[in-house]
């Protein structure tokens, strides 16, 4: 079978009205395009059923509250959470990690405690811990990578000590696509009494995720990478951990009783959801999860793995291309074209209607490790097909011709 002559998965592609014919959208790791069912759910929520949640005494608000909480239940089922009360709606993975760092970190950690991260983390899983370090004096250690770009869990095992209270790692690297063995990472963290936070931003759209089976303690992801709206994301933590965490934002909806003398707080998840929530985002996220689940994450993973294999095969046939990351990366391929800045690669590909990401991908320490200022990155979604891979390879050949 010649993989590169096969067509796109037309049945899925037609679900996405913002992808015109002949445009190869290869930037899903930055943000996914939206299927019509999600756009329709958002339009309906604003155009037909809109109201605030949790406080209205009128029927419309009560109905919207039911829809809002149904989404929380749906998220819980989607990731194998023990209960919907373990699902905290946040703006995205970035906010979820900052919430943990400020609420859990400030109260459960002290000066001299250690946090273990890895070389490939997104800035969202680095900077909140540095801010915590600046506030309370924790120490940060950085686990190295294997030669093919995975977090080196043997090294993690050797580095961990009882002083480590938190291990925070990406489930799937947004640059290399490498997949973490979360279960082993959890065992290693728990062996020294540390908690494991998993940044699931790039995993949730690509792999089946079951937080109970993974045995992690915190899991965060963003809706917009999961074919859902921007501005909505999820922090999951085990109920006993959430119970032990103080509020981080104060305001409406997160209280039990307020007086000037003393205020008491609502139980989780409301304790962490101050203010009017992103009602429509939550409803849109529900539609996105239904969409993804109907296709099935096993099918999506197999689809993206085939595209990654085809892309790596096509690009490795071009002399001046250097590929990063492991061969079995999940939906993401980073590469460099010798002597050409990734931004130039991206610009020339854009002329050929191929959209990739070029830059440091919010992973500057990883760029330093790879010895490059930036990479070009192609990342796949359900709407991509082998025609997109062929367009990418053709575009890269044009880049090499232009730059001699
Ligand atoms: C691995 C990873 N973590 C965290 C983030 C941050 O996500 P957001 O900007 O949606 O909060 C991203 C987004 O690029 C990511 O790829």
Coordinates of C-alpha atoms and ligand atoms in Angstrom, one line a residue:
X1 CA 0.0 0.0 0.0
X2 CA 1.3 3.4 -0.9
X3 CA 0.4 5.4 2.2
X4 CA 1.0 8.7 0.6
X5 CA -1.6 8.3 -2.2
X6 CA -4.5 7.5 0.2
X7 CA -7.0 10.3 0.6
X8 CA -8.1 12.1 3.7
X9 CA -10.6 10.5 6.1
X10 CA -13.4 12.4 4.3
X11 CA -16.1 11.4 6.8
X12 CA -14.3 13.2 9.6
X13 CA -12.9 16.1 7.5
X14 CA -16.4 17.2 6.5
X15 CA -17.3 17.7 10.2
X16 CA -15.0 20.7 10.2
X17 CA -16.4 23.8 8.4
X18 CA -13.3 26.0 9.0
X19 CA -11.0 23.6 7.0
X20 CA -11.3 24.5 3.4
X21 CA -10.5 22.1 0.6
X22 CA -6.8 21.9 -0.1
X23 CA -5.6 23.4 3.2
X24 CA -3.4 21.1 5.3
X25 CA -3.9 22.1 8.9
X26 CA -1.0 20.6 10.8
X27 CA -1.1 22.7 14.0
X28 CA -3.6 20.8 16.1
X29 CA -1.1 20.6 19.0
X30 CA -1.4 24.4 19.3
X31 CA -5.2 24.3 19.0
X32 CA -7.7 21.9 17.3
X33 CA -10.2 23.0 14.7
X34 CA -13.8 22.7 15.8
X35 CA -16.4 20.2 14.5
X36 CA -19.8 21.5 13.5
X37 CA -21.4 19.8 16.5
X38 CA -19.3 21.9 18.9
X39 CA -20.0 25.1 16.9
X40 CA -23.7 24.3 16.9
X41 CA -23.7 23.5 20.7
X42 CA -22.0 26.9 21.3
X43 CA -24.4 28.7 19.0
X44 CA -27.4 27.0 20.7
X45 CA -26.1 27.9 24.2
X46 CA -25.8 31.6 23.3
X47 CA -28.7 31.8 20.8
X48 CA -31.4 29.7 22.5
X49 CA -30.7 28.4 26.0
X50 CA -28.4 31.1 27.5
X51 CA -28.6 32.0 31.1
X52 CA -26.3 32.1 34.1
X53 CA -25.9 29.0 36.3
X54 CA -26.2 28.1 40.0
X55 CA -28.1 31.2 41.1
X56 CA -31.1 31.8 38.9
X57 CA -34.6 30.9 40.4
X58 CA -36.1 30.9 36.9
X59 CA -36.4 27.8 34.7
X60 CA -33.9 28.9 32.0
X61 CA -31.2 29.2 34.6
X62 CA -32.1 26.0 36.2
X63 CA -31.9 24.3 32.8
X64 CA -28.6 25.8 32.1
X65 CA -27.3 24.7 35.5
X66 CA -28.4 21.1 34.6
X67 CA -26.5 21.3 31.3
X68 CA -23.4 22.8 33.1
X69 CA -23.3 20.1 35.7
X70 CA -24.0 17.4 33.1
X71 CA -20.8 18.5 31.4
X72 CA -18.9 18.0 34.6
X73 CA -20.3 14.5 34.8
X74 CA -19.3 13.9 31.2
X75 CA -15.8 15.0 31.9
X76 CA -15.5 12.8 34.9
X77 CA -16.7 9.8 32.9
X78 CA -14.4 10.7 30.0
X79 CA -11.2 10.6 32.2
X80 CA -12.3 7.9 34.7
X81 CA -12.6 10.3 37.7
X82 CA -14.2 8.8 40.8
X83 CA -16.8 11.6 40.9
X84 CA -17.9 14.8 39.2
X85 CA -16.9 16.7 42.3
X86 CA -13.3 16.0 41.4
X87 CA -13.6 18.0 38.2
X88 CA -12.7 21.7 38.6
X89 CA -13.4 23.9 35.6
X90 CA -10.6 26.3 34.8
X91 CA -9.6 28.4 31.8
X92 CA -7.1 25.8 30.6
X93 CA -4.1 23.6 31.6
X94 CA -2.1 26.7 32.4
X95 CA -4.6 27.9 34.9
X96 CA -5.0 24.3 36.3
X97 CA -1.3 24.0 37.1
X98 CA -1.2 27.5 38.6
X99 CA -4.1 26.6 40.8
X100 CA -2.3 23.5 42.1
X101 CA 0.9 25.4 42.6
X102 CA -0.8 28.2 44.5
X103 CA -3.4 26.4 46.5
X104 CA -1.8 23.0 47.1
X105 CA 1.8 24.1 46.8
X106 CA 1.6 27.1 49.1
X107 CA -0.1 25.1 51.9
X108 CA 1.5 21.6 51.5
X109 CA 5.1 22.4 50.6
X110 CA 7.7 24.3 52.6
X111 CA 11.2 25.6 52.0
X112 CA 13.7 22.8 51.2
X113 CA 11.0 20.5 49.7
X114 CA 11.8 19.4 46.2
X115 CA 9.8 19.3 43.0
X116 CA 10.9 17.1 40.0
X117 CA 10.1 18.3 36.5
X118 CA 11.6 17.2 33.1
X119 CA 13.6 18.8 30.3
X120 CA 10.7 18.6 27.9
X121 CA 8.0 20.4 29.9
X122 CA 5.9 23.2 28.5
X123 CA 6.5 26.6 30.2
X124 CA 3.1 26.1 31.8
X125 CA 4.6 23.3 33.8
X126 CA 7.8 25.1 34.7
X127 CA 7.0 28.7 35.5
X128 CA 4.2 28.1 38.1
X129 CA 6.7 26.0 40.1
X130 CA 9.4 28.7 39.7
X131 CA 6.9 31.2 41.1
X132 CA 6.3 28.8 44.0
X133 CA 10.0 28.5 44.5
X134 CA 10.2 32.3 44.7
X135 CA 7.4 32.4 47.2
X136 CA 8.3 29.6 49.6
X137 CA 11.8 28.4 48.7
X138 CA 11.2 24.9 47.3
X139 CA 13.9 23.4 45.1
X140 CA 13.4 22.3 41.5
X141 CA 15.1 19.3 39.9
X142 CA 15.0 18.5 36.2
X143 CA 14.9 14.9 34.9
X144 CA 16.8 14.3 31.7
X145 CA 15.5 12.7 28.5
X146 CA 16.5 9.5 26.8
X147 CA 18.4 9.7 23.5
X148 CA 15.1 9.4 21.5
X149 CA 13.3 12.1 23.5
X150 CA 11.3 10.4 26.2
X151 CA 11.4 11.4 29.9
X152 CA 14.0 9.1 31.3
X153 CA 12.2 7.3 34.1
X154 CA 15.3 5.3 35.1
X155 CA 16.9 8.7 35.8
X156 CA 13.7 9.9 37.6
X157 CA 13.9 6.8 39.8
X158 CA 17.5 7.5 40.7
X159 CA 16.9 11.2 41.3
X160 CA 13.8 10.9 43.6
X161 CA 14.3 11.2 47.4
X162 CA 12.0 11.6 50.3
X163 CA 12.5 15.4 50.0
X164 CA 10.5 15.3 46.8
X165 CA 6.9 16.2 47.4
X166 CA 5.8 16.6 43.8
X167 CA 6.6 15.2 40.4
X168 CA 5.0 17.1 37.5
X169 CA 5.4 15.7 34.0
X170 CA 3.8 16.0 30.6
X171 CA 1.8 12.9 29.5
X172 CA 2.6 13.7 25.8
X173 CA 5.3 16.1 24.8
X174 CA 4.0 19.0 22.8
X175 CA 7.2 19.1 20.8
X176 CA 8.4 15.5 20.5
X177 CA 5.1 13.7 20.9
X178 CA 6.8 11.2 23.2
X179 CA 4.4 9.4 25.5
X180 CA 5.1 9.1 29.2
X181 CA 4.5 5.8 31.1
X182 CA 2.3 7.6 33.6
X183 CA 1.7 4.5 35.7
X184 CA 5.4 4.0 36.3
X185 CA 5.9 7.7 37.0
X186 CA 3.1 7.5 39.6
X187 CA 4.7 4.4 41.2
X188 CA 8.1 6.1 41.4
X189 CA 6.6 9.3 42.8
X190 CA 4.5 7.5 45.4
X191 CA 7.4 5.3 46.5
X192 CA 9.0 8.4 47.9
X193 CA 5.8 9.9 49.2
X194 CA 5.5 12.5 46.4
X195 CA 2.3 13.4 44.4
X196 CA 2.2 13.1 40.6
X197 CA 0.8 15.9 38.5
X198 CA 0.3 15.1 34.9
X199 CA 0.0 17.7 32.2
X200 CA -2.4 16.0 29.9
X201 CA -2.9 18.8 27.3
X202 CA -1.5 16.8 24.4
X203 CA -2.6 13.4 25.7
X204 CA -6.3 13.8 26.1
X205 CA -7.0 14.5 22.4
X206 CA -4.8 11.6 21.3
X207 CA -5.0 8.7 23.9
X208 CA -7.6 7.1 26.1
X209 CA -7.0 8.5 29.6
X210 CA -8.2 6.9 32.8
X211 CA -6.9 8.8 35.8
X212 CA -7.7 6.0 38.2
X213 CA -5.8 3.4 36.2
X214 CA -2.9 5.9 35.8
X215 CA -2.9 6.4 39.5
X216 CA -1.9 10.0 39.3
X217 CA -2.9 12.7 41.8
X218 CA -3.6 15.7 39.6
X219 CA -4.4 15.8 35.8
X220 CA -4.9 18.9 33.8
X221 CA -6.0 19.6 30.2
X222 CA -7.4 22.3 27.9
X223 CA -10.7 22.1 26.0
X224 CA -9.4 23.9 22.9
X225 CA -6.9 21.1 22.1
X226 CA -9.7 18.6 22.4
X227 CA -11.8 20.1 19.6
X228 CA -13.7 22.2 22.2
X229 CA -13.8 25.9 22.9
X230 CA -11.0 28.1 24.1
X231 CA -11.1 29.4 27.6
X232 CA -12.2 26.2 29.3
X233 CA -10.1 23.5 30.8
X234 CA -10.1 20.9 33.5
X235 CA -8.2 20.2 36.7
X236 CA -8.9 16.8 38.1
X237 CA -7.6 15.9 41.5
X238 CA -8.6 13.1 43.9
X239 CA -11.4 14.2 46.3
X240 CA -9.2 13.9 49.4
X241 CA -6.6 16.1 47.9
X242 CA -9.0 18.8 46.7
X243 CA -10.6 18.7 50.1
X244 CA -7.2 19.6 51.6
X245 CA -6.7 22.6 49.4
X246 CA -7.7 26.1 50.3
X247 CA -9.4 28.5 47.8
X248 CA -7.1 30.4 45.5
X249 CA -9.4 33.0 44.0
X250 CA -12.0 34.7 46.1
X251 CA -15.4 35.9 45.0
X252 CA -18.9 34.8 44.2
X253 CA -19.9 31.1 44.0
X254 CA -17.0 29.8 46.0
X255 CA -18.3 30.6 49.4
X256 CA -20.5 29.0 52.1
X257 CA -21.2 32.1 54.2
X258 CA -19.7 35.6 54.0
X259 CA -19.5 38.2 56.8
X260 CA -17.0 40.9 57.4
X261 CA -15.8 39.0 60.5
X262 CA -15.4 35.7 58.8
X263 CA -16.0 33.8 55.6
X264 CA -16.4 30.1 55.1
X265 CA -16.0 28.3 51.8
X266 CA -17.9 25.9 49.6
X267 CA -16.7 22.4 49.2
X268 CA -14.8 21.4 46.0
X269 CA -15.3 21.9 43.1
X270 CA -17.2 25.2 43.8
X271 CA -14.4 26.3 46.2
X272 CA -12.1 26.7 43.2
X273 CA -14.6 28.3 40.8
X274 CA -15.0 31.9 41.9
X275 CA -17.1 34.2 39.7
X276 CA -19.5 33.6 36.9
X277 CA -18.1 30.5 35.0
X278 CA -17.5 30.1 31.3
X279 CA -21.0 28.6 31.0
X280 CA -20.9 28.2 27.2
X281 CA -17.4 26.9 27.2
X282 CA -18.5 24.2 29.6
X283 CA -21.4 23.2 27.3
X284 CA -19.1 23.3 24.3
X285 CA -16.6 21.0 26.0
X286 CA -19.4 18.5 26.6
X287 CA -20.1 18.4 22.9
X288 CA -16.4 18.1 22.1
X289 CA -16.1 15.1 24.4
X290 CA -19.2 13.5 22.9
X291 CA -17.7 14.0 19.4
X292 CA -14.3 12.5 20.3
X293 CA -15.8 9.6 22.2
X294 CA -18.1 8.8 19.3
X295 CA -15.0 8.3 17.1
X296 CA -13.1 6.6 19.9
X297 CA -9.7 7.5 21.2
X298 CA -8.3 4.2 20.2
X299 CA -9.3 4.9 16.6
X300 CA -7.9 8.5 16.8
X301 CA -4.7 7.2 18.2
X302 CA -4.3 4.6 15.5
X303 CA -5.2 7.2 12.8
X304 CA -2.6 9.7 14.1
X305 CA 0.0 7.1 14.6
X306 CA -0.3 6.1 10.9
X307 CA 0.0 9.7 9.9
X308 CA 3.1 10.2 12.1
X309 CA 4.7 7.1 10.6
X310 CA 4.0 8.3 7.1
X311 CA 5.3 11.8 7.9
X312 CA 8.5 10.5 9.5
X313 CA 9.0 8.2 6.5
X314 CA 8.4 10.9 4.0
X315 CA 10.6 13.5 5.8
X316 CA 13.4 11.1 6.5
X317 CA 13.7 10.6 2.7
X318 CA 14.7 14.3 2.4
X319 CA 18.5 14.7 3.0
X320 CA 18.6 17.9 4.9
X321 CA 15.8 17.1 7.3
X322 CA 16.5 16.3 10.9
X323 CA 13.7 14.6 12.8
X324 CA 13.3 14.9 16.5
X325 CA 11.5 12.6 19.0
X326 CA 10.7 8.9 19.0
X327 CA 9.4 7.0 16.0
X328 CA 6.2 6.1 17.9
X329 CA 5.3 9.7 18.9
X330 CA 1.7 10.5 19.4
X331 CA 0.4 12.7 16.6
X332 CA 3.3 15.2 16.7
X333 CA 6.5 15.4 14.6
X334 CA 9.2 18.1 15.1
X335 CA 11.9 18.6 12.6
X336 CA 14.5 21.0 11.3
X337 CA 15.6 21.7 7.7
X338 CA 19.4 22.1 7.7
X339 CA 20.4 25.7 7.1
X340 CA 16.8 27.1 7.0
X341 CA 15.2 28.8 10.0
X342 CA 11.9 27.1 11.0
X343 CA 10.1 30.4 10.5
X344 CA 11.1 30.4 6.8
X345 CA 10.1 26.7 6.6
X346 CA 6.7 27.7 8.0
X347 CA 6.3 30.7 5.7
X348 CA 7.1 28.7 2.5
X349 CA 4.8 25.9 3.6
X350 CA 2.0 28.4 4.2
X351 CA 2.4 29.5 0.5
X352 CA 1.6 25.9 -0.3
X353 CA -1.4 25.9 2.0
X354 CA 0.3 23.8 4.7
X355 CA 0.0 25.3 8.2
X356 CA 2.6 24.1 10.7
X357 CA 4.0 25.7 13.8
X358 CA 7.5 27.1 13.9
X359 CA 9.1 28.3 17.1
X360 CA 10.2 27.2 20.6
X361 CA 6.7 25.8 21.3
X362 CA 6.8 27.3 24.9
X363 CA 9.6 24.8 25.6
X364 CA 12.8 26.8 25.6
X365 CA 14.7 24.4 27.9
X366 CA 14.0 21.6 25.5
X367 CA 15.2 23.7 22.5
X368 CA 18.4 24.3 24.5
X369 CA 18.7 20.5 25.0
X370 CA 18.2 19.9 21.3
X371 CA 20.7 22.6 20.4
X372 CA 18.3 24.6 18.2
X373 CA 16.6 27.9 18.7
X374 CA 13.3 26.5 17.3
X375 CA 11.8 23.6 15.5
X376 CA 9.2 23.2 12.8
X377 CA 6.3 21.1 14.1
X378 CA 3.6 19.2 12.2
X379 CA 0.8 17.9 14.5
X380 CA -2.2 15.9 13.4
X381 CA -5.9 15.7 14.2
X382 CA -8.8 13.6 13.2
X383 CA -9.3 15.7 10.1
X384 CA -5.9 15.0 8.6
X385 CA -5.1 12.4 6.1
X386 CA -2.2 11.2 4.0
X387 CA -2.9 13.9 1.4
X388 CA -1.7 16.4 4.1
X389 CA 1.4 14.4 4.7
X390 CA 2.1 14.4 1.0
X391 CA 1.5 18.2 0.9
X392 CA 3.9 18.6 3.8
X393 CA 6.7 16.5 2.1
X394 CA 6.2 18.3 -1.2
X395 CA 6.4 21.7 0.6
X396 CA 9.6 20.7 2.4
X397 CA 11.1 19.6 -0.9
X398 CA 10.3 23.1 -2.2
X399 CA 12.0 24.6 0.8
X400 CA 15.2 22.7 0.1
X401 CA 15.1 23.7 -3.5
X402 CA 14.6 27.4 -2.6
X403 CA 17.4 27.4 -0.1
X404 CA 19.7 25.3 -2.4
Ligands
LIG1 C1 2.0 20.1 26.9 C2 1.3 21.4 27.1 N1 1.1 21.9 28.4 C3 0.4 23.0 28.6 C4 -0.1 23.8 27.6 C5 -0.8 25.0 27.9 O1 -2.1 25.0 27.5 P1 -3.1 26.3 27.5 O2 -2.3 27.3 26.8 O3 -4.3 25.8 26.8 O4 -3.3 26.6 29.0 C6 0.1 23.4 26.3 C7 -0.3 24.2 25.2 O5 0.3 24.4 24.2 C8 0.8 22.2 26.1 O6 1.0 21.7 24.8

